[in-house]
Short mmCIF file of N, CA and C in Angstrom, two decimals:
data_model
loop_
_atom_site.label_atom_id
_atom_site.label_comp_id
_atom_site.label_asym_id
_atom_site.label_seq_id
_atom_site.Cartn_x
_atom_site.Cartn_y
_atom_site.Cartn_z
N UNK A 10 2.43 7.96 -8.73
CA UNK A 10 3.01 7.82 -7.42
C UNK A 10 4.16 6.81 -7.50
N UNK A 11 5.17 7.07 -6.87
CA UNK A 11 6.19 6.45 -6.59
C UNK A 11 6.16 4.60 -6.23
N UNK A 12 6.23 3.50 -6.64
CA UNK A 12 6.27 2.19 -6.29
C UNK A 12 6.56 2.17 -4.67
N UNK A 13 6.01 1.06 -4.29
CA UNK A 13 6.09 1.01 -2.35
C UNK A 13 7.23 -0.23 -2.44
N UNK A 14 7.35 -0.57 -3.63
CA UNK A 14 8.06 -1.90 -3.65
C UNK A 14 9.72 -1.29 -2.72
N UNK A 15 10.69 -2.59 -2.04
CA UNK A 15 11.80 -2.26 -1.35
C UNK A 15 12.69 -2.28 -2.49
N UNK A 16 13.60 -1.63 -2.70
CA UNK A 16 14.49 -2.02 -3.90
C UNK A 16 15.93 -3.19 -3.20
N UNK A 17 16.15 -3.73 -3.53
CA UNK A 17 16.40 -5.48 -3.27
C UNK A 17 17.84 -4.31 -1.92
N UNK A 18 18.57 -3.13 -2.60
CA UNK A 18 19.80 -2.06 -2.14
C UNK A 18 19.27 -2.26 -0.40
N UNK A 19 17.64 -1.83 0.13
CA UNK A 19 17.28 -1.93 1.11
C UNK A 19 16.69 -3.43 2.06
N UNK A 20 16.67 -4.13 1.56
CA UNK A 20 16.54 -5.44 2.11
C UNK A 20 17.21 -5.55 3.58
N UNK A 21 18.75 -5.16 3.89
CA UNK A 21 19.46 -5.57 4.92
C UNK A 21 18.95 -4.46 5.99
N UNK A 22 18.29 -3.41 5.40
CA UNK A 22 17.63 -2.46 6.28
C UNK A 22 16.76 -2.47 7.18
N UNK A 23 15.75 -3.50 6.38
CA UNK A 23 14.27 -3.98 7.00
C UNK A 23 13.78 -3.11 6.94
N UNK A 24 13.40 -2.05 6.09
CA UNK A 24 12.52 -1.17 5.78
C UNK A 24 11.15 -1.82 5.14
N UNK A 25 10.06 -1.22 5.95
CA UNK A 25 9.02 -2.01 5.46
C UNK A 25 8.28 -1.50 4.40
N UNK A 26 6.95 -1.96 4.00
CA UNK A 26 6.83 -1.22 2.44
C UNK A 26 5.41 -0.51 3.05
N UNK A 27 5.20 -0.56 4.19
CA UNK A 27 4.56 1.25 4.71
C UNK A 27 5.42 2.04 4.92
N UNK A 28 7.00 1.66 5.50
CA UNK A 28 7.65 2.93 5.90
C UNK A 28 8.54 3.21 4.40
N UNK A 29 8.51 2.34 3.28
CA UNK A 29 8.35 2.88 1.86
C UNK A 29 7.90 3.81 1.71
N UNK A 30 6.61 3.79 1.71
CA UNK A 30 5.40 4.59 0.64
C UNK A 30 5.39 5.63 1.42
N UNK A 31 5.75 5.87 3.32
CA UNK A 31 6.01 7.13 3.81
C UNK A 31 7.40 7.54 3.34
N UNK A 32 8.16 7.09 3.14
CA UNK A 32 9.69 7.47 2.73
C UNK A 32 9.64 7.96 0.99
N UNK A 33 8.31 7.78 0.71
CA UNK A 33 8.36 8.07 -1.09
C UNK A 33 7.58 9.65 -0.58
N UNK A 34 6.43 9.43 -0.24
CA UNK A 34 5.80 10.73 0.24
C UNK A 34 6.32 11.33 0.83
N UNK A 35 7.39 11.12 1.40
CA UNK A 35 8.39 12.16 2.61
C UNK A 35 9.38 12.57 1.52
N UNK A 36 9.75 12.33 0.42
CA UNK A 36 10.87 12.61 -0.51
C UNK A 36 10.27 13.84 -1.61
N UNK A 37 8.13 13.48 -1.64
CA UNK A 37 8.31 14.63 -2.44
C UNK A 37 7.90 15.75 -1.08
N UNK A 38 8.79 15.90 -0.32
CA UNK A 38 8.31 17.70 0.55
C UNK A 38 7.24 17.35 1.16
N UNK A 39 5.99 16.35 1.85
CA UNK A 39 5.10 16.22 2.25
C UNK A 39 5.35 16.66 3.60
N UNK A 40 4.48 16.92 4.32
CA UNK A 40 4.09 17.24 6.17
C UNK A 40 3.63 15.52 6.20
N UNK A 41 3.76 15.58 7.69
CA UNK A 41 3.49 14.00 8.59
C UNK A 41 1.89 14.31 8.29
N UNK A 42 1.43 15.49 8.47
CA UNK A 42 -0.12 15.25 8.18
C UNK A 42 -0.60 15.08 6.82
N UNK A 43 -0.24 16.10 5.56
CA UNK A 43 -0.29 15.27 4.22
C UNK A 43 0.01 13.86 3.72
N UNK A 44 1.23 13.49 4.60
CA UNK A 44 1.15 12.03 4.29
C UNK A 44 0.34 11.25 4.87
N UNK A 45 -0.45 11.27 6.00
CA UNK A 45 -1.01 11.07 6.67
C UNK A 45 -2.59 10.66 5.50
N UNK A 46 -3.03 12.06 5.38
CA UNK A 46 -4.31 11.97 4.92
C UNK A 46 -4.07 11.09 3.21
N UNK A 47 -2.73 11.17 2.56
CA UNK A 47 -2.62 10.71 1.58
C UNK A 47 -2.88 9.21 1.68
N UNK A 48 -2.48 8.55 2.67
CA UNK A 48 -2.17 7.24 3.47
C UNK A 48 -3.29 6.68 4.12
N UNK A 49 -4.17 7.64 3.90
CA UNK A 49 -5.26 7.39 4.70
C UNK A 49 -5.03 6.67 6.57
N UNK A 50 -4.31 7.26 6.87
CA UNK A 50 -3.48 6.49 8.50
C UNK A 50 -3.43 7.81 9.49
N UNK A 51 -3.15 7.57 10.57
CA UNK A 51 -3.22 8.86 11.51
C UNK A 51 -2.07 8.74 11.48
N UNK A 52 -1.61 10.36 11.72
CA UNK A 52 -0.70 11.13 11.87
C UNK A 52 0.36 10.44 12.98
N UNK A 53 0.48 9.64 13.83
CA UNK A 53 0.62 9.14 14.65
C UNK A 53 1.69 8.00 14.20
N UNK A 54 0.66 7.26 13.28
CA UNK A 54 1.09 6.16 12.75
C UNK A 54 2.30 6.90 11.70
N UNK A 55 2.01 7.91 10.97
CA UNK A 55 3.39 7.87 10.34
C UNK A 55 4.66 8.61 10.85
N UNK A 56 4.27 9.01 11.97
CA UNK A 56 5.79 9.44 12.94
C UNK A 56 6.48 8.35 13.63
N UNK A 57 5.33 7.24 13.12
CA UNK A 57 5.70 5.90 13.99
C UNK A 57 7.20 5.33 12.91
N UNK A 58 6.36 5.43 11.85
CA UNK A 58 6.95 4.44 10.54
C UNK A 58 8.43 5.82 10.27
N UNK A 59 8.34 6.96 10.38
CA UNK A 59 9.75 7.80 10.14
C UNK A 59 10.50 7.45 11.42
N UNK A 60 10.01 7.17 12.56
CA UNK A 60 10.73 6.83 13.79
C UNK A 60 11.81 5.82 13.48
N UNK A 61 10.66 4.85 13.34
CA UNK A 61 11.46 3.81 13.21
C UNK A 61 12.37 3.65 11.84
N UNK A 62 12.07 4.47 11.00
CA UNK A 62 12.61 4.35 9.59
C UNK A 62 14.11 4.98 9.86
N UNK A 63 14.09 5.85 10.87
CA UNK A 63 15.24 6.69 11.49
C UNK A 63 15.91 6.00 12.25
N UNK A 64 15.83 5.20 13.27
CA UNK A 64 16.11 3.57 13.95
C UNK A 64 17.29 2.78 13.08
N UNK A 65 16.35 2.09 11.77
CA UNK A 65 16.96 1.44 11.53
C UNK A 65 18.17 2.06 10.52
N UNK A 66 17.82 2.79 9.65
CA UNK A 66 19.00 3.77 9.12
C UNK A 66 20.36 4.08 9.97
N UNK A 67 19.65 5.00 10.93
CA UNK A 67 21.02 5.16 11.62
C UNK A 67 20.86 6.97 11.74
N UNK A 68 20.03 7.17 11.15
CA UNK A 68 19.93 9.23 10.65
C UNK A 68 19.36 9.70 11.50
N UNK A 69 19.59 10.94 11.89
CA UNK A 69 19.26 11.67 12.86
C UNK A 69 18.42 12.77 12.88
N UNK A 70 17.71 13.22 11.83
CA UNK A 70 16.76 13.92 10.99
C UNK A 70 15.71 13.39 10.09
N UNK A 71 14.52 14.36 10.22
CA UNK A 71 13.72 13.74 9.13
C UNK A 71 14.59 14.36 7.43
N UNK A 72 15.30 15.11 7.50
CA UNK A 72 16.34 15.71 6.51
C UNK A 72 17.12 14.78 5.86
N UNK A 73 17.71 14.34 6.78
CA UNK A 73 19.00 13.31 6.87
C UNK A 73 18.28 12.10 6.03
N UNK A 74 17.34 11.93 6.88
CA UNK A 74 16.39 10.65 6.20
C UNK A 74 15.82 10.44 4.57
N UNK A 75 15.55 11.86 4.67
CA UNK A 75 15.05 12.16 3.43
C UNK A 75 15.97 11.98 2.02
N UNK A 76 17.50 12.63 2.37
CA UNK A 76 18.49 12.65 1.62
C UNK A 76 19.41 11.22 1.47
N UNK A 77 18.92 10.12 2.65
CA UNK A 77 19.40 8.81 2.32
C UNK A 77 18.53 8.03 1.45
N UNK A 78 17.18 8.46 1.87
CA UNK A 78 16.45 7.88 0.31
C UNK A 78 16.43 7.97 -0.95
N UNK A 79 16.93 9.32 -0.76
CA UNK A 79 16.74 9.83 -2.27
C UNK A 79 18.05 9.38 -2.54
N UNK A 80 19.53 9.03 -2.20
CA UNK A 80 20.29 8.49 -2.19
C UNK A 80 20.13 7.18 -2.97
N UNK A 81 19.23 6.47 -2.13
CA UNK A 81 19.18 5.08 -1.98
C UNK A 81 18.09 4.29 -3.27
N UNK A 82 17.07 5.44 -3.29
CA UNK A 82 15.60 4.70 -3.91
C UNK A 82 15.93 4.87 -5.40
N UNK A 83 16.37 5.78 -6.00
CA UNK A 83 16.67 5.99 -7.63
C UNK A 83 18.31 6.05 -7.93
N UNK A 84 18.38 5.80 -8.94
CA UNK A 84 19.62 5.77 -9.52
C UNK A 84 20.03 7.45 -10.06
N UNK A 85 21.29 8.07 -9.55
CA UNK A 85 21.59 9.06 -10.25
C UNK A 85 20.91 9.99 -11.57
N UNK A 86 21.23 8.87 -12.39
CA UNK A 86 20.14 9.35 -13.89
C UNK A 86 19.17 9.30 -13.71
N UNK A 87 18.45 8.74 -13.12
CA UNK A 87 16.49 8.97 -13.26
C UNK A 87 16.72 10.38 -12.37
N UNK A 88 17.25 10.95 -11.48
CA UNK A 88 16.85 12.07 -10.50
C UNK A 88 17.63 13.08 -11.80
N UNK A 89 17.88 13.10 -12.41
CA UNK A 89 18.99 14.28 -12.77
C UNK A 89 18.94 13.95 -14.31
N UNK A 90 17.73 13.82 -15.05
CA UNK A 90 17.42 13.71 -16.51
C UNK A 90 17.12 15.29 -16.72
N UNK A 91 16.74 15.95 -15.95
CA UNK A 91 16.31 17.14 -16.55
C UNK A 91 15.06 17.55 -17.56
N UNK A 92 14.25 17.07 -16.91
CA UNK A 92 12.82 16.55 -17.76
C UNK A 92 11.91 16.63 -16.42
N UNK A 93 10.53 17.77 -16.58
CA UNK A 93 9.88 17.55 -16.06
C UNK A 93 8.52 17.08 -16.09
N UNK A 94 7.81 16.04 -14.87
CA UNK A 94 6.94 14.93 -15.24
C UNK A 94 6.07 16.10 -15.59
N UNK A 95 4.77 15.38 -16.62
CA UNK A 95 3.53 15.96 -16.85
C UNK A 95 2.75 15.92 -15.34
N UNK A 96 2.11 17.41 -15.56
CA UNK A 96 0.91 17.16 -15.07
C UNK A 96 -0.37 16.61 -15.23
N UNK A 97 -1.14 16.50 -14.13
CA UNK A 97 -2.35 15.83 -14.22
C UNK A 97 -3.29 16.62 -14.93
N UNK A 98 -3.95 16.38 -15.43
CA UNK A 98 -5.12 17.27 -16.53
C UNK A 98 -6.28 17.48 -15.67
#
């Protein structure tokens, strides 16, 4: 799973490191309810944390949102090595 840590890039954002770990789970394709049960949190709570994650960004989509993270959270080369992770056994 993806680190919940903020990368220092988001600091001036105030992104918190629940609306992290929903912004990591929202990046791989998850539903508000998969992240939800992944998170062990109600469904509720994480429309709370994309709400506001949408707030402070500035984006107007959970799309939009999605594509500023993935923007934001990895560097070019780690997304675009062309190597895919192992699966779980």
């Amino acid at each position: 799973m993806l680190s919940t840590l903020i990368p220092p890039s988001m600091a001036n954002f105030n992104i918190t490191p629940a609306e992290v770990a929903v912004l990591n789970l929202l990046l791989q394709g998850m539903s508000n309810r998969s992240i939800a049960n992944a998170r062990l949190i109600s469904v509720r709570t994480v429309e709370s944390h994309i709400s506001s994650a949408l707030n402070k960004t500035g984006c107007r989509s959970r799309l939009q949102l999605t594509l500023w993270w993935m923007q934001r959270s990895k560097p070019l080369e780690e997304m675009c090595t062309g190597t895919v992770p192992p699966l779980p056994a």
